[in-house]
Coordinates of C-alpha atoms in Angstrom, one line a residue:
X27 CA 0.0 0.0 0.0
X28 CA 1.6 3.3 -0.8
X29 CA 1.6 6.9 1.4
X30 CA -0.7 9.4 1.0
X31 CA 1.0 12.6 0.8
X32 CA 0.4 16.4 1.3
X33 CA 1.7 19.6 0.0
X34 CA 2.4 22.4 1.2
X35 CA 2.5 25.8 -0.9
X36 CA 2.0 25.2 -4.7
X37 CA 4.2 27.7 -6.7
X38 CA 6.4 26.6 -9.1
X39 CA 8.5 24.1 -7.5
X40 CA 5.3 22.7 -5.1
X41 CA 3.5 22.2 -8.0
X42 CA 6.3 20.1 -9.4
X43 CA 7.0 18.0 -6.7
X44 CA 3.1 17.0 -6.6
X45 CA 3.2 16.1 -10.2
X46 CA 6.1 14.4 -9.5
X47 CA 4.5 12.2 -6.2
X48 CA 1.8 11.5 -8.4
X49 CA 3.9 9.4 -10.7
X50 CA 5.1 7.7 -8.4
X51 CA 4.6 3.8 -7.4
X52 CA 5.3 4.7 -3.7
X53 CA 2.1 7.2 -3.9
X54 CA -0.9 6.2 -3.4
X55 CA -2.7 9.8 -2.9
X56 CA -2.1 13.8 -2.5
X57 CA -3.7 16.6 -0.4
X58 CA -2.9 19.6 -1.7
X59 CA -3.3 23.6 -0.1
X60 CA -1.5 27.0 -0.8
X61 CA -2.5 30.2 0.8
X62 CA -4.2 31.2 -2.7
X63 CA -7.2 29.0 -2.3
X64 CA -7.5 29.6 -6.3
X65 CA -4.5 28.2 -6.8
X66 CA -5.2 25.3 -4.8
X67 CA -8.7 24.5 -6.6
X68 CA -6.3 25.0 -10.2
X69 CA -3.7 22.5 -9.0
X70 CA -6.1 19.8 -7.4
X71 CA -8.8 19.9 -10.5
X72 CA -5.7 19.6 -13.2
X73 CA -3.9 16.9 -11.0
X74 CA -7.3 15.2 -9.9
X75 CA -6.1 15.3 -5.9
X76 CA -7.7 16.4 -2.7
X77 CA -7.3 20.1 -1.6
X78 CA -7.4 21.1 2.3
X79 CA -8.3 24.7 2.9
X80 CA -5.2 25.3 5.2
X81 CA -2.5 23.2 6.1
X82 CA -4.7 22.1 9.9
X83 CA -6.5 20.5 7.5
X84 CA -4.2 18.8 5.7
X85 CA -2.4 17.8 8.5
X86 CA -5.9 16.5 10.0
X87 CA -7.0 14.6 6.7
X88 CA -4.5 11.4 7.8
X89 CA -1.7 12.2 5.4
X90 CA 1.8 9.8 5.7
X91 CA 3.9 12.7 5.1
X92 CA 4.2 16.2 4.4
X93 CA 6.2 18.2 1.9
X94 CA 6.4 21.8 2.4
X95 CA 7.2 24.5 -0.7
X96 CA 5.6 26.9 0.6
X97 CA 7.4 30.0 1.1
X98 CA 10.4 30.9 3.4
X99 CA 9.4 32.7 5.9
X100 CA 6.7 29.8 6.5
X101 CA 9.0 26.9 6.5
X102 CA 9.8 27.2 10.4
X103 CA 6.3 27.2 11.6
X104 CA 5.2 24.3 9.1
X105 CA 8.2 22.1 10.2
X106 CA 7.5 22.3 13.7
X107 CA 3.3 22.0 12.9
X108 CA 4.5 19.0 11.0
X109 CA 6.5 17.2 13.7
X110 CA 4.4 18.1 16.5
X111 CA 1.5 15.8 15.0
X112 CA 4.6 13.2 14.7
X113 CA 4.3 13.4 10.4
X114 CA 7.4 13.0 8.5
X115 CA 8.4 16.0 6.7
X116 CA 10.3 16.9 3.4
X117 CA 10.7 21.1 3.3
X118 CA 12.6 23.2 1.0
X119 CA 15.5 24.5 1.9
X120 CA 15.6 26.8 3.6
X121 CA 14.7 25.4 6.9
X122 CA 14.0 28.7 8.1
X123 CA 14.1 32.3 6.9
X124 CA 16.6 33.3 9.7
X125 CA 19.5 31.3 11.4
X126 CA 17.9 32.4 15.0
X127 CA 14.7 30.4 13.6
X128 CA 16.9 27.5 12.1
X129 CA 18.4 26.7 15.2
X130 CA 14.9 27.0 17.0
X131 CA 13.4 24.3 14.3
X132 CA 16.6 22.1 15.0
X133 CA 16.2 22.0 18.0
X134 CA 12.5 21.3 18.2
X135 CA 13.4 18.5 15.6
X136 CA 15.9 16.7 17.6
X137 CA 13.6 16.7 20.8
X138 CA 11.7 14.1 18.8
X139 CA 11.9 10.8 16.9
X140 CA 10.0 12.3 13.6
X141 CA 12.5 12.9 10.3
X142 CA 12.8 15.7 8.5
X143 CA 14.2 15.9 5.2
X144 CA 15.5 19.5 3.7
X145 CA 15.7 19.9 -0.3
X146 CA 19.2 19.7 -1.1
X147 CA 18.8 17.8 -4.7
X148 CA 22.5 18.1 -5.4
X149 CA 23.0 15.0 -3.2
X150 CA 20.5 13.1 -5.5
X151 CA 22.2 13.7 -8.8
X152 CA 24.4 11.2 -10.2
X153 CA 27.3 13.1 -11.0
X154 CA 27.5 14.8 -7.9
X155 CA 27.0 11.1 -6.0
X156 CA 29.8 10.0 -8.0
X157 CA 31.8 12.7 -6.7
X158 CA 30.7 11.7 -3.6
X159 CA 31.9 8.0 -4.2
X160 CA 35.1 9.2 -5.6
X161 CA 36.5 11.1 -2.4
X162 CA 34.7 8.2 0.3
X163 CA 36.9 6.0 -1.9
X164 CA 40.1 7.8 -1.7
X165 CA 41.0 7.7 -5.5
X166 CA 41.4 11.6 -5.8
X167 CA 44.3 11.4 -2.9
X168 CA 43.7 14.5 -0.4
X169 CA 41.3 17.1 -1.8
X170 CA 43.1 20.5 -1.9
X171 CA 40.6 22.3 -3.9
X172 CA 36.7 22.1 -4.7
X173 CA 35.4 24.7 -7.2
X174 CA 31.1 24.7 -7.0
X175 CA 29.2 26.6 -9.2
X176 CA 25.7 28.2 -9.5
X177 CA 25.1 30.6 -12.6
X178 CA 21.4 31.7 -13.4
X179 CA 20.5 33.3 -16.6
X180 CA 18.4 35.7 -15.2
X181 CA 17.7 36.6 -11.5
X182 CA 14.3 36.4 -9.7
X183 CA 11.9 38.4 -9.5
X184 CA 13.0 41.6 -7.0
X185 CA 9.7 40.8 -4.7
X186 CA 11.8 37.4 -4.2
X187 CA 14.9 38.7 -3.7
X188 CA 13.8 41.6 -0.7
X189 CA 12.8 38.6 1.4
X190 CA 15.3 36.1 0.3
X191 CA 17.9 37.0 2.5
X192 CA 20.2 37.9 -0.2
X193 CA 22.5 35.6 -2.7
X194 CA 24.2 33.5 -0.2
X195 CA 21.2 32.6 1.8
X196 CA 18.9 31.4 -1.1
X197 CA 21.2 30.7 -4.1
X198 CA 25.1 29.7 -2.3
X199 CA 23.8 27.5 0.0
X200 CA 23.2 25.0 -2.5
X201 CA 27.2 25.8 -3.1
X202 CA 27.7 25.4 0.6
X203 CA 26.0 22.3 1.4
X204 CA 27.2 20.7 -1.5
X205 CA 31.1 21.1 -1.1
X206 CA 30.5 20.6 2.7
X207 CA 29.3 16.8 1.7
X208 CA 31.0 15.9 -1.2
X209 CA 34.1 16.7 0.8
X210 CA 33.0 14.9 4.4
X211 CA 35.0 18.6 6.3
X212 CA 33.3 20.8 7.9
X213 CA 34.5 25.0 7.2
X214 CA 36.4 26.9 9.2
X215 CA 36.7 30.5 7.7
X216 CA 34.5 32.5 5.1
X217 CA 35.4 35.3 2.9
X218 CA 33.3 36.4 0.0
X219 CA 33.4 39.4 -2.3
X220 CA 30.2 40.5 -4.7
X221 CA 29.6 43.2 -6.9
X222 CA 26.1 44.4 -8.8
X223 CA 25.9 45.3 -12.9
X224 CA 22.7 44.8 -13.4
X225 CA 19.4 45.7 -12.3
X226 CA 19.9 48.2 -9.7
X227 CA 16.9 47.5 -7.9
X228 CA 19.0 43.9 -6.3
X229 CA 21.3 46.7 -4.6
X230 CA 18.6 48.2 -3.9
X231 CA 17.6 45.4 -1.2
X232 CA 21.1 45.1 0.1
X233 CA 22.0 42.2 -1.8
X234 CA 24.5 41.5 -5.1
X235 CA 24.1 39.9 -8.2
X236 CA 27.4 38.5 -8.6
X237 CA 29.5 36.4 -5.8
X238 CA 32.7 34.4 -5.4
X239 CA 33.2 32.7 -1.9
X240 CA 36.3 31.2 -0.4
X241 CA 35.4 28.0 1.9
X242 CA 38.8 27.3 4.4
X243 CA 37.9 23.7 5.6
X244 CA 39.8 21.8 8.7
X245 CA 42.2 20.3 7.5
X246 CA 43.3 22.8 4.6
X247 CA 41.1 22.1 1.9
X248 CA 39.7 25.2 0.2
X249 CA 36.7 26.1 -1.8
X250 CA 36.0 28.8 -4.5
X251 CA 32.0 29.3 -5.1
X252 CA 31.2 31.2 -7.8
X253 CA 27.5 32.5 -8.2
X254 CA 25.9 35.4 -10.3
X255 CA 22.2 35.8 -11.4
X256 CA 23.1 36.9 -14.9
X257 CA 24.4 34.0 -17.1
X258 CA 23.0 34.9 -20.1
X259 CA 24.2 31.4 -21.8
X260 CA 21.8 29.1 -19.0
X261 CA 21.9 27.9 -16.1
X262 CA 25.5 26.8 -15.4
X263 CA 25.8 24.1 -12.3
X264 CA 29.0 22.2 -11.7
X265 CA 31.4 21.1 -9.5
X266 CA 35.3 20.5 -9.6
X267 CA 37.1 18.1 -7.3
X268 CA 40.4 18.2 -7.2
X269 CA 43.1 15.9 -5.3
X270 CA 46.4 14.9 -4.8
X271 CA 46.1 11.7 -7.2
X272 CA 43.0 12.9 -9.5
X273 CA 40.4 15.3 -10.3
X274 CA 36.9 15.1 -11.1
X275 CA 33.8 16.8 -12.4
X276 CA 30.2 16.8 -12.3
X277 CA 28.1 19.0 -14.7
X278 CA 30.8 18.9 -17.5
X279 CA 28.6 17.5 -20.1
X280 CA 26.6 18.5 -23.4
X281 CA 24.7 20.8 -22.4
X282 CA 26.9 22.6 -19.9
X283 CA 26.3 26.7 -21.0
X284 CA 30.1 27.5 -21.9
X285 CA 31.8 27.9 -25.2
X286 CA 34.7 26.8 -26.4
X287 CA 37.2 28.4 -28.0
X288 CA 39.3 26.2 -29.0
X289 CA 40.0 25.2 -32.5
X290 CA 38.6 21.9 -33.1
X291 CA 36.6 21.4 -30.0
X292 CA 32.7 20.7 -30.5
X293 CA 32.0 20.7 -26.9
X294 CA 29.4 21.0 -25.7
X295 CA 27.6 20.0 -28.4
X296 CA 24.1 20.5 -27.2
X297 CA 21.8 23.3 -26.5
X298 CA 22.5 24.5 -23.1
X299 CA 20.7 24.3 -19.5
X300 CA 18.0 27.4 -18.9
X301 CA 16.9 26.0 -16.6
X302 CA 17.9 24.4 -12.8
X303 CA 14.6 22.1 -13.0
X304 CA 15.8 20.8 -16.6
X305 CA 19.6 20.3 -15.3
X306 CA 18.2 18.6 -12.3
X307 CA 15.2 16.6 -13.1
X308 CA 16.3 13.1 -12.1
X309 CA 17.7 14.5 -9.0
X310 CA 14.1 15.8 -7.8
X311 CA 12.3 12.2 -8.3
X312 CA 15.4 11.0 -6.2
X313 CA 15.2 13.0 -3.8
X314 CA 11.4 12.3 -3.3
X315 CA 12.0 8.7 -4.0
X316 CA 14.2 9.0 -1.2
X317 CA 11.9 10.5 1.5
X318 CA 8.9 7.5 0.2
X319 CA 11.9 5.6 2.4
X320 CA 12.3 7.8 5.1
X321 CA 8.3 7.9 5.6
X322 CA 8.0 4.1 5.5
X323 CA 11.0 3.6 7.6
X324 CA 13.6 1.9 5.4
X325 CA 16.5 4.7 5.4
X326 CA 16.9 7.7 8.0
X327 CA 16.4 11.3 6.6
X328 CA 19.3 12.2 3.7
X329 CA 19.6 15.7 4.7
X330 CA 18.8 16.5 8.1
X331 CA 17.8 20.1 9.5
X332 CA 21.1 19.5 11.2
X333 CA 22.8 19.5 7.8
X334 CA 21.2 22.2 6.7
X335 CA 22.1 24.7 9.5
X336 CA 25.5 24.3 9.1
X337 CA 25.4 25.3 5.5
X338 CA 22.8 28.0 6.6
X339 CA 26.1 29.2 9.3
X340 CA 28.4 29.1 6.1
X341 CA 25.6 31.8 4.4
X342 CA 25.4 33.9 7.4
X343 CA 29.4 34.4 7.3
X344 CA 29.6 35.2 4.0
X345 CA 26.8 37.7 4.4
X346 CA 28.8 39.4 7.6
X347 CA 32.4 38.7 5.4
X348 CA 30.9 40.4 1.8
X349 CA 29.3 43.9 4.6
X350 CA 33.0 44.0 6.8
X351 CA 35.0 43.3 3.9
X352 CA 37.5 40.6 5.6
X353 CA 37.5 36.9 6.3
X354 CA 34.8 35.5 9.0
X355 CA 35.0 32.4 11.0
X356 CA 32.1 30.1 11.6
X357 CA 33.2 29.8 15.0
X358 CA 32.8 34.1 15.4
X359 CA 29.0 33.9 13.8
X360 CA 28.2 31.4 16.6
X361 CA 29.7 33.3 19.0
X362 CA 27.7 36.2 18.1
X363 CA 24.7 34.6 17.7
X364 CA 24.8 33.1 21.3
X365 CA 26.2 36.6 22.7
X366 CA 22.6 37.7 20.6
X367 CA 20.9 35.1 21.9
X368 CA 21.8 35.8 25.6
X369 CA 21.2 39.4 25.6
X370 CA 18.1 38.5 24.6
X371 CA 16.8 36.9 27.3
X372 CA 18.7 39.3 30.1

């Protein structure tokens, strides 16, 4: 018998992980809600599915599992809705619009036996679980250097961007959680760099459209992140790992958006990413096949909240390293968070 699912929020990538459940085996029915109750009617009469007029409901109509895509500032108080009626959970990242709230969900979280999954699809596509494989294996030698990537071809929209909490926190992180695993080290010190050349209404809200990141990891390994919401080619996604005995790529195929210039060279021969669902479609059922496991109790959660704080406490020290100009430590954003925390509550 399979789970009967709901979801959470139904914009473009809520929508797309319903259509997705639906095909799967694992799924044996959906409950769907979004705070537009006209978008909820559109999406349950085209997919055929239940609709709940609020996510009480759905939580009430004896779903298996939830999965919220609803937006950010939302996740933390669906989570923790989530978990309190002891319902597994698959959210989006992030798991919270604010670190202080992050750490709140986490630690709600871990006060119980209920798993939570957060969206990293990175760690679902093959290339990048070959990566994975190759440094677990030890054929690369010691890794001195990962290079991660994230290039859109055009940014959001700016109504996303005010509340986003700027590049690092809803575009890097993806950068941040994915070197962190591939690699198995955890960072040490941040410093990051970004610059605006196109709309000005991005600098506007405090944030820039271009970034590059160095990651100093325990240990000595380094990372360069490069991100920028104006690759006019398409949607560029890769990742470089290089070591002492070999180096390896993922993303470094046909349709990667870069030109050659080299005389003779065809590659890439194809017509380029636009898009990050197109680049990562397999990755997406995987990731959903996935949590079908976590629900039914066959594998633990993938990507824990845990997880996905630390790469949230990567974003928050490039954000303070990019506004003082100099390197940050991860240690020194804890530090100030706690100090934060503290005064609070004097």
């Amino acid at each position: 018998m399979g789970a009967r699912i709901g979801v959470v929020g139904l914009g473009r990538i809520g929508s797309y992980h319903a259509r997705n459940l639906l095909a799967m085996d694992g799924v044996d029915s959906l409950v769907v809600t979004d705070v537009d109750a006209r978008r909820t009617s559109d999406v349950a009469t085209e997919l055929d599915v239940e609709s709940a007029a609020d996510p009480d409901a759905l939580f009430a109509s004896g779903v298996d599992g939830v999965l919220v895509a609803a937006s950010s500032s939302s996740h933390a108080e669906l989570i923790e809705a989530a978990v309190r009626r002891g319902i597994p959970t698959f959210c989006e990242k992030p798991v919270a619009d604010s670190i202080e709230s992050s750490v709140r969900v986490l630690e709600a979280v871990e006060l119980t036996s209920v798993p939570v999954q957060i969206g990293f699809q990175r760690r679902f596509d093959p290339s990048f679980v070959a990566a994975y494989d190759a440094v677990r294996s030890g054929e690369l030698g010691w890794i001195h250097t990962l290079r991660s990537t994230t290039l859109d071809p055009a940014p959001p929209p700016i109504s996303y961007i005010e509340h986003s909490g700027g590049i690092f926190r809803d575009c890097s992180i993806h950068d941040f959680d994915i070197v962190r695993w591939v690699s198995g080290r955890e960072v040490t010190t941040v410093f990051a760099t970004g610059s605006n050349q196109g709309d000005r209404a991005i600098a506007e809200t405090g944030d820039v459209d271009t970034a590059a990141t160095v990651l100093t990891f325990e240990g000595g390994t380094i990372a360069v992140v490069s991100n920028t919401r104006y690759n006019g080619r398409g949607h560029d996604c890769r990742l470089e790992v290089l070591g002492s005995r070999d180096s390896v790529a993922a993303g470094l195929d046909d349709r990667l958006p870069l030109r050659s210039l080299d005389p003779g060279i065809s590659f890439p021969a194809k017509a380029p990413y636009t898009f990050f669902m197109d680049r990562f479609t397999s990755a997406y059922r995987a990731e959903l096949e996935a949590f079908l496991d976590v629900i039914a109790g066959r594998r633990e959660s993938p990507c824990t909240p845990a997880d996905a704080v630390e790469s949230a406490w990567i974003s928050e020290a490039a954000t303070h390293s990019l506004r003082q100009g100099r390197p940050v430590t991860i240690t020194e954003v804890k530090d100030l968070f706690l100090h934060d925390k503290n005064e609070a509550h004097t």
